[in-house]
Coordinates of C-alpha atoms and ligand atoms in Angstrom, one line a residue:
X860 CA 12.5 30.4 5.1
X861 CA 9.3 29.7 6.9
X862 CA 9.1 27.6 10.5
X863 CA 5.3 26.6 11.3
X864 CA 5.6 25.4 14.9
X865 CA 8.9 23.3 14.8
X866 CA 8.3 22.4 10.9
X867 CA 11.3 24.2 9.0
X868 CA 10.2 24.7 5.6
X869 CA 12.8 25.8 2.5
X870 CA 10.8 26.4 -0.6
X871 CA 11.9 25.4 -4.1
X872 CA 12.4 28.4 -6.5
X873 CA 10.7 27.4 -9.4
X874 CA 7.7 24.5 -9.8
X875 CA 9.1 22.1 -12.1
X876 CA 5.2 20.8 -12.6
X877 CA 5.2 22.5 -16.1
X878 CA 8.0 19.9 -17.3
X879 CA 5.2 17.1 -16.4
X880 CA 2.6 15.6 -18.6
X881 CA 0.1 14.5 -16.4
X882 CA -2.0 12.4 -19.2
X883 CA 1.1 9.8 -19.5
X884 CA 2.7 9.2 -15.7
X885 CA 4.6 5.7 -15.4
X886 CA 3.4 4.9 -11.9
X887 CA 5.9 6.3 -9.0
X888 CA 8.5 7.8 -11.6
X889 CA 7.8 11.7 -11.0
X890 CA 7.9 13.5 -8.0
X891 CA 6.8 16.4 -6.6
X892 CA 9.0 20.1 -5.8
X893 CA 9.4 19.3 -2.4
X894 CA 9.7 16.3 0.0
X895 CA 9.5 15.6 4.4
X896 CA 12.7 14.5 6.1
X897 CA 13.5 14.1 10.0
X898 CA 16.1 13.2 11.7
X899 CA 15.9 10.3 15.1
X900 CA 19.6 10.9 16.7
X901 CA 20.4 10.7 20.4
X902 CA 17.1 8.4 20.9
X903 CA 14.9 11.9 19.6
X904 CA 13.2 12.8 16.7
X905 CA 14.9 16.3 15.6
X906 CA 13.4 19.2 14.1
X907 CA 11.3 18.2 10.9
X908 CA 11.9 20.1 7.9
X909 CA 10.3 20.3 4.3
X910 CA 12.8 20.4 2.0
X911 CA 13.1 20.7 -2.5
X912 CA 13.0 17.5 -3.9
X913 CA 16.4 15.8 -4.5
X914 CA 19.1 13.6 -3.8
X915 CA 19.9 12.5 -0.3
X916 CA 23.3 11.7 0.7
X917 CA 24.1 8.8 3.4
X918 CA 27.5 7.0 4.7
X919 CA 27.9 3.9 2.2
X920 CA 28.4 2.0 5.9
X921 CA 24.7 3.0 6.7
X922 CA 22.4 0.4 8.1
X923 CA 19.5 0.3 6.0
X924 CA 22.0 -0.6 3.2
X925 CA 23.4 -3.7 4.7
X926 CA 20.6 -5.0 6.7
X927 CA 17.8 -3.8 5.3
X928 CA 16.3 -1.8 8.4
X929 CA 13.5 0.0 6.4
X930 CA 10.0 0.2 6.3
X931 CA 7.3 2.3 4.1
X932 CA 3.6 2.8 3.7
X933 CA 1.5 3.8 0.7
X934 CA -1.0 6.3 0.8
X935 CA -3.0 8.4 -1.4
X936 CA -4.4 12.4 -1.1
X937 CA -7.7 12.9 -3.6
X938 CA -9.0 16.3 -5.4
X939 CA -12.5 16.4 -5.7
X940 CA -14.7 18.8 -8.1
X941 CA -14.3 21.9 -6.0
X942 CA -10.9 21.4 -5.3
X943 CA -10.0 19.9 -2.1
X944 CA -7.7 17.6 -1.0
X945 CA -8.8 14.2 1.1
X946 CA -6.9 11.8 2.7
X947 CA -8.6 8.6 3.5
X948 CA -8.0 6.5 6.6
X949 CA -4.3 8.3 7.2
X950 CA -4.4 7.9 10.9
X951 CA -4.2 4.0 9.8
X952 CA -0.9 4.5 7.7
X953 CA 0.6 6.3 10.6
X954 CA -0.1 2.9 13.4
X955 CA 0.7 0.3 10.8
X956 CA 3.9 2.6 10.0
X957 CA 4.6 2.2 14.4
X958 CA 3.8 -1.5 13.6
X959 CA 6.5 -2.0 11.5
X960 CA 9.3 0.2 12.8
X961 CA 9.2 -1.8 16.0
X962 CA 9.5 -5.1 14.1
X963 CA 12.6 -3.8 12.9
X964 CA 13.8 -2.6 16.0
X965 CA 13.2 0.8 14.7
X966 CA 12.0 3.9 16.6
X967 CA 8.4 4.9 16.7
X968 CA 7.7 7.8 15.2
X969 CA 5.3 10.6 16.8
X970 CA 1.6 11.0 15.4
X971 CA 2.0 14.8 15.1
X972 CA 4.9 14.9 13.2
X973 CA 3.6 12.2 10.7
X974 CA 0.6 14.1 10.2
X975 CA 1.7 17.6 10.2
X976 CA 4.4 16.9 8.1
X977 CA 2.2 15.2 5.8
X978 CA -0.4 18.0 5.9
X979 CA 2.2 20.8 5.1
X980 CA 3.8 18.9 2.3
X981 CA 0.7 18.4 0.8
X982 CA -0.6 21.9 1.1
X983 CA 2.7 23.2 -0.4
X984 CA 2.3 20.4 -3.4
X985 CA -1.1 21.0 -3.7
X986 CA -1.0 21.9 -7.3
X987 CA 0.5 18.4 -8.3
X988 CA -2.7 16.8 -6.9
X989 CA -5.2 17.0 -10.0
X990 CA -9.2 16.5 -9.6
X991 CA -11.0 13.5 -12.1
X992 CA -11.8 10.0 -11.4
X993 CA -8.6 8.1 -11.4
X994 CA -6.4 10.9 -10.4
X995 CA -4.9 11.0 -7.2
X996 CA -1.1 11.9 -5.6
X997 CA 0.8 8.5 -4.5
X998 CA 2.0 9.5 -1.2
X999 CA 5.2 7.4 0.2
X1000 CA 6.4 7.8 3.8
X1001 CA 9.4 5.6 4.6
X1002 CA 11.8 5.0 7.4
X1003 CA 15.1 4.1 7.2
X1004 CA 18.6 3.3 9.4
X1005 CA 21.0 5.8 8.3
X1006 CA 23.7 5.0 11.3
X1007 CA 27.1 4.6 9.6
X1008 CA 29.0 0.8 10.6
X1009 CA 28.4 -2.5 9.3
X1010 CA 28.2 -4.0 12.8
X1011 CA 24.7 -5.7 12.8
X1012 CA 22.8 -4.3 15.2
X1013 CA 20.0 -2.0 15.4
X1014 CA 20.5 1.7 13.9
X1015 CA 20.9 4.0 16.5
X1016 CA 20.0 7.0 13.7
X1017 CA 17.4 7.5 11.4
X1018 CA 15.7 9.2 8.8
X1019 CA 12.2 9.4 8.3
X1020 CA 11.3 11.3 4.6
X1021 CA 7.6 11.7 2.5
X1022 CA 7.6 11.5 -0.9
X1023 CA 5.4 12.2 -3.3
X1024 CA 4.0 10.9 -6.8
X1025 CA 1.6 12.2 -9.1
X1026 CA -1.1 9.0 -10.1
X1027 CA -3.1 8.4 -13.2
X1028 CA -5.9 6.1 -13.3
X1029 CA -4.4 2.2 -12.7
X1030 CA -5.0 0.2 -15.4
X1031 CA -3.5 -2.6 -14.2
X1032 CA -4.3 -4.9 -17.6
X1033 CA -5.9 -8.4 -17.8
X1034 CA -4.3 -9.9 -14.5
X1035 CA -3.7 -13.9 -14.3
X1036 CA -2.2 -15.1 -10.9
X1037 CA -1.1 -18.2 -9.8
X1038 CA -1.6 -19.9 -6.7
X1039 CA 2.3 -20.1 -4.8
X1040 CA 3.7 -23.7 -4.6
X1041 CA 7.1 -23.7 -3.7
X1042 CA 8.2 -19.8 -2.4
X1043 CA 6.8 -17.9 0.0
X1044 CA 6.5 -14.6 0.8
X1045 CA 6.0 -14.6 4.7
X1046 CA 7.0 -17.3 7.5
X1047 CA 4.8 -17.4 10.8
X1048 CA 7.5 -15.5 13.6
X1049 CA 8.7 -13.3 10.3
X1050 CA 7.8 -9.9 9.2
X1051 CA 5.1 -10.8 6.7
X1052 CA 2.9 -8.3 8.8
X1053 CA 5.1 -5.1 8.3
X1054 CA 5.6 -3.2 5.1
X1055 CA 9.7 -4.1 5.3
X1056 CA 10.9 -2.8 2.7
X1057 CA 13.0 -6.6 2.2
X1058 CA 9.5 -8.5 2.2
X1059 CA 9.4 -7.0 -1.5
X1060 CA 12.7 -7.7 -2.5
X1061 CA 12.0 -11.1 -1.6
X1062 CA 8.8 -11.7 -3.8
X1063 CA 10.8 -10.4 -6.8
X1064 CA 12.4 -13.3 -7.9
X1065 CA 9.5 -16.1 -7.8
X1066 CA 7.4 -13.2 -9.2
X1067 CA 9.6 -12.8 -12.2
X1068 CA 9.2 -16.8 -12.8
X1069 CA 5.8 -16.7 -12.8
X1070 CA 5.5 -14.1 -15.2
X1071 CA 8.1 -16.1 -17.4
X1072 CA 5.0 -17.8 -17.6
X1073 CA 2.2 -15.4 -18.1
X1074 CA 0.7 -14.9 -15.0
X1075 CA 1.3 -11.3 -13.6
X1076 CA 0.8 -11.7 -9.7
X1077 CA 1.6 -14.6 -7.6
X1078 CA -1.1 -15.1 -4.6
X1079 CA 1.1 -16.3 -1.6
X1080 CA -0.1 -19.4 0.4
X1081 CA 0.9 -20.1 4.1
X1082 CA 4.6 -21.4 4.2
X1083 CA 4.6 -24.1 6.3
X1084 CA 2.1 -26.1 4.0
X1085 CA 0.9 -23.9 1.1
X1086 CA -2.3 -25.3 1.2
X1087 CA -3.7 -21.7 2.8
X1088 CA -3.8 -18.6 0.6
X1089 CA -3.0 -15.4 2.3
X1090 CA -2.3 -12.3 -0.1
X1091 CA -0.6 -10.8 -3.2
X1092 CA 2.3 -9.2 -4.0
X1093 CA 0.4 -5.9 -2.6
X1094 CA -2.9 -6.3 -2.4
X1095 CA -5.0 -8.0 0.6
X1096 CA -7.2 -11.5 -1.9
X1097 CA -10.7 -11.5 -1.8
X1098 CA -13.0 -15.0 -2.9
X1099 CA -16.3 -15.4 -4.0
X1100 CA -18.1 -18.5 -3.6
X1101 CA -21.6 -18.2 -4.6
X1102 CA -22.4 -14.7 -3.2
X1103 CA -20.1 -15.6 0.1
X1104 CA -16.9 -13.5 0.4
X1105 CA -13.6 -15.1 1.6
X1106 CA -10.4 -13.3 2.9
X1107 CA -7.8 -14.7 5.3
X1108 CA -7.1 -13.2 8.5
X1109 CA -4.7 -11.0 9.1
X1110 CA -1.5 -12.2 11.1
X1111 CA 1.8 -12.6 11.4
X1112 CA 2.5 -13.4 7.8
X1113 CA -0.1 -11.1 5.9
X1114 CA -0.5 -7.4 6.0
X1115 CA -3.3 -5.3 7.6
X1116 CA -4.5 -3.6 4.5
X1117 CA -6.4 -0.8 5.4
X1118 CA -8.6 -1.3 1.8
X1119 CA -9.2 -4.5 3.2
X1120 CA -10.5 -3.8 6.2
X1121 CA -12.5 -1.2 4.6
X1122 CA -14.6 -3.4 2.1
X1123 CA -15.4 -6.0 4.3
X1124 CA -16.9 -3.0 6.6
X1125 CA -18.9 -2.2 3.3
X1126 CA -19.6 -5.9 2.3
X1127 CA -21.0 -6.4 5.6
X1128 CA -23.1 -2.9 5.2
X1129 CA -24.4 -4.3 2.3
X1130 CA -25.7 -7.6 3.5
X1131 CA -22.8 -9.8 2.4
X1132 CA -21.6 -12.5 4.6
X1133 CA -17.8 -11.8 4.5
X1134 CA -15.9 -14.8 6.0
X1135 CA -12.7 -13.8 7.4
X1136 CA -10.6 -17.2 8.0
X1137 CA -8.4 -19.5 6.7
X1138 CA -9.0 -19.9 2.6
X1139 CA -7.5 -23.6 1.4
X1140 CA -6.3 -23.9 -1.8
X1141 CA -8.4 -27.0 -2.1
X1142 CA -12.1 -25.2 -1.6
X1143 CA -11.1 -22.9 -4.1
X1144 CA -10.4 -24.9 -6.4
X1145 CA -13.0 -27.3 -5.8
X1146 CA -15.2 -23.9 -5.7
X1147 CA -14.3 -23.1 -9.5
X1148 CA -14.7 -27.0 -11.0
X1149 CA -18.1 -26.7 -9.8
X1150 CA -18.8 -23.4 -11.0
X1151 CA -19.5 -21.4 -7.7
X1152 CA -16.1 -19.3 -8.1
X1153 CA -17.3 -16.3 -9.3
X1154 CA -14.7 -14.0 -8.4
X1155 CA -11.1 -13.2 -6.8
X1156 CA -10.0 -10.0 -6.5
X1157 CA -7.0 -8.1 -5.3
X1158 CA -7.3 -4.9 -2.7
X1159 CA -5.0 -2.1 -2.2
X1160 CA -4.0 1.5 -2.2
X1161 CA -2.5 1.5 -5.5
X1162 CA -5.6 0.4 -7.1
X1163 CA -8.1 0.4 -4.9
X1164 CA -9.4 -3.6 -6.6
X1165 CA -8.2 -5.6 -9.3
X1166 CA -10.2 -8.4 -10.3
X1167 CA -8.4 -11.3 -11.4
X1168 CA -9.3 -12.9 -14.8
X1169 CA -7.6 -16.3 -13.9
X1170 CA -5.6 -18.3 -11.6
X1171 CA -3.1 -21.1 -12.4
X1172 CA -2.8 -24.0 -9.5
X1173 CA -0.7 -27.5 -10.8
X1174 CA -0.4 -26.2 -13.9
X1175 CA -4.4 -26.1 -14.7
X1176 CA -6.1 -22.9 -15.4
X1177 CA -8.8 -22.1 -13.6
X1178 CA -10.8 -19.3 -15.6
X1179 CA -12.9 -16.5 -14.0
X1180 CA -16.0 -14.7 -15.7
X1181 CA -17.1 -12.4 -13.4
X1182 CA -20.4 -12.1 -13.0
X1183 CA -23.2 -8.9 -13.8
X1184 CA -23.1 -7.8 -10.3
X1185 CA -19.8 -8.0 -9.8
X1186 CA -18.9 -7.4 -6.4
X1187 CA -15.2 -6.1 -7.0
X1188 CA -16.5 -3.7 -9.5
X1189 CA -19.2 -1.9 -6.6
X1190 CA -16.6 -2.0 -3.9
X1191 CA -14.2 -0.2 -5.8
X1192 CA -16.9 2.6 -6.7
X1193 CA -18.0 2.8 -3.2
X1194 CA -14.8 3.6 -2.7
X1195 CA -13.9 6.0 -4.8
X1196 CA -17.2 7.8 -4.1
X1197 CA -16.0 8.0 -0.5
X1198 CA -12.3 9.1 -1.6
X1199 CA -13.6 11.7 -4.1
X1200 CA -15.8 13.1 -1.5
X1201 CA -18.9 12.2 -4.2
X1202 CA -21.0 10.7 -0.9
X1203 CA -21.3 10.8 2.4
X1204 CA -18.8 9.6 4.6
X1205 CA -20.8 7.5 7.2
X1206 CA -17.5 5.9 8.7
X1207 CA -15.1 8.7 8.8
X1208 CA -12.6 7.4 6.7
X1209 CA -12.3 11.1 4.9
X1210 CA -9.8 13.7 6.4
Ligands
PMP1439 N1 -0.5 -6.5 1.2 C1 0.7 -6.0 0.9 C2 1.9 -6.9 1.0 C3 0.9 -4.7 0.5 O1 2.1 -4.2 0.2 C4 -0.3 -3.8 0.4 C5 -0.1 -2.4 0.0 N2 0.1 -1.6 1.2 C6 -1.6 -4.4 0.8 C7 -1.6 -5.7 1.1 C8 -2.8 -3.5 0.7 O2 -2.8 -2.6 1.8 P1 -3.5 -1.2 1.7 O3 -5.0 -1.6 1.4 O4 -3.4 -0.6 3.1 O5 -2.9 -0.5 0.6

């Protein structure tokens, strides 16, 4: 047993990474020999401690079971050619993690622990992160209410753990969405803006009927009218009109994505105009009859931009050829150029 600073750290015996085929990984199914867990009791964070993977156990009464006081992030650490490891824009999972824990009445949780814990569990997994375009280790945080009693009322104990999941490429396949009608996924006042872990429960069901009829994603528009689009399931939208670029602000009801916020920094680098404001429904569909749609694409972690090959709206399909200069296509190699440590970093995002 090994303590660096107040980090405990209890080392797995034996790697279970020769059991793992790393050229066929379902995404998020296998994790890595060891995982971060700490404790918030008595209104302070205990003493952190890195711990083999496995099972948790937790009072059936617990919180986070019956009101659904959790929140997560998703992060990823890159390999590049010589063998080290980057994070990109971490500090940024850390605040929007703060962000949502005090939406749901939960705790803030201390930068250093987040990012030493995060450090050490990387450097003690660092075998599971492999180099190559495409590769990367998923890396979930999450925060939960762990106080036994079905009262409901905030937690007053809780557990904050990292996970961690080897990542393939994404392929994420042809991707049709359709443009939300009747459910929503966020209210203005609501919790659309933190990563709760029930905003995703919620989307489940309408997501399942739209795939019932072929489209794979839903694009959520504002609830009050749904004549606004706001985002995916888990990826920040972006439109192009002509060689404009659309995205909504972020607000109450849609998350800060922090690949977002990124590519409109490198759209505007570029020379882009990026307009960040409301997108109707009705301009983008007026957009595509007259043939000045040229793309829609979604942005996130997972993978990194998907470009969408249609969207559905009334039941009319609205197709999408992207063009040769696709602007999804160079965002998501600027972006992997950055995370692979392949260029210079002229923002910083690297760590
Ligand atoms: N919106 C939602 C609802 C998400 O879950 C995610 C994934 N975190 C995103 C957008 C994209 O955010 P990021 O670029 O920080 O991964």
């Amino acid at each position: 047993m090994e303590t660096t600073s107040t980090l405990k750290i209890t080392k797995r015996d034996n790697s279970k990474i020769a059991d793992v085929d790393f050229n066929n990984l379902a995404f998020g199914s296998v994790f890595t020999d060891h995982m971060f867990s700490v404790e918030y009791v008595n209104g302070q964070w205990q003493q952190p401690e890195i711990v083999p993977y496995g099972p948790i156990s937790m009072d059936p009464s617990a919180k986070v079971f019956h009101y659904g006081q959790a929140v997560f992030e998703g992060m990823k650490a890159f390999k590049d050619d010589q063998g080290d490891i980057f994070l990109f824009r971490p500090e940024d999972n850390w605040e929007r993690i703060n962000t949502s824990s005090a939406r749901l009445a939960m705790p803030e949780l201390p930068k250093e622990v987040f990012m030493e814990g995060l450090v050490e569990l990387l450097k003690l997994d660092e075998a599971w992160i492999k180099a190559g375009d495409g590769n990367s280790l998923y890396i979930r945080p999450f925060h939960i209410a762990t106080q036994p009693g079905v009262s409901a009322s905030p937690s007053d104990r809780y557990k904050f753990m990292i996970i961690l999941a080897p990542a393939q490429s994404y392929y994420s396949g042809e991707v049709s969405v359709v443009f939300a009608e009747k459910y929503s996924r966020a209210a203005s006042g609501g919790v659309g803006y933190a990563k709760a872990a029930g905003n995703y429960a919620a989307q489940f069901y309408p997501t399942n009927l739209a795939k019932e009829e072929g489209y794979q994603q839903v694009i959520w528009t504002d609830a009050n009218t749904h004549e606004y689009l706001e985002e995916a399931g888990t990826m920040n939208v972006f439109f192009r009109v002509g060689d404009k670029l659309l995205t909504a602000p972020t607000n109450d009801t849609i998350l800060n994505g922090i690949t977002r916020k990124s590519i409109i920094q490198l759209a505007e680098a570029a020379g882009i105009t990026v307009e960040v404001r409301p997108v109707a429904v009705k301009e983008i569909v007026e957009a595509a009859q007259a043939g000045e749609l040229k793309e829609i694409f979604g942005v996130g972690t997972a993978a990194v931009v998907v470009p969408f090959k249609s969207f559905a709206y009334k039941g009319e399909d609205h197709k999408l050829n992207a063009p040769e200069n696709s602007y999804g296509v160079q965002f998501k190699k600027d972006l992997n150029d950055i995370q692979y440590n392949r260029t210079e970093d002229k923002y910083g995002w690297r760590v």
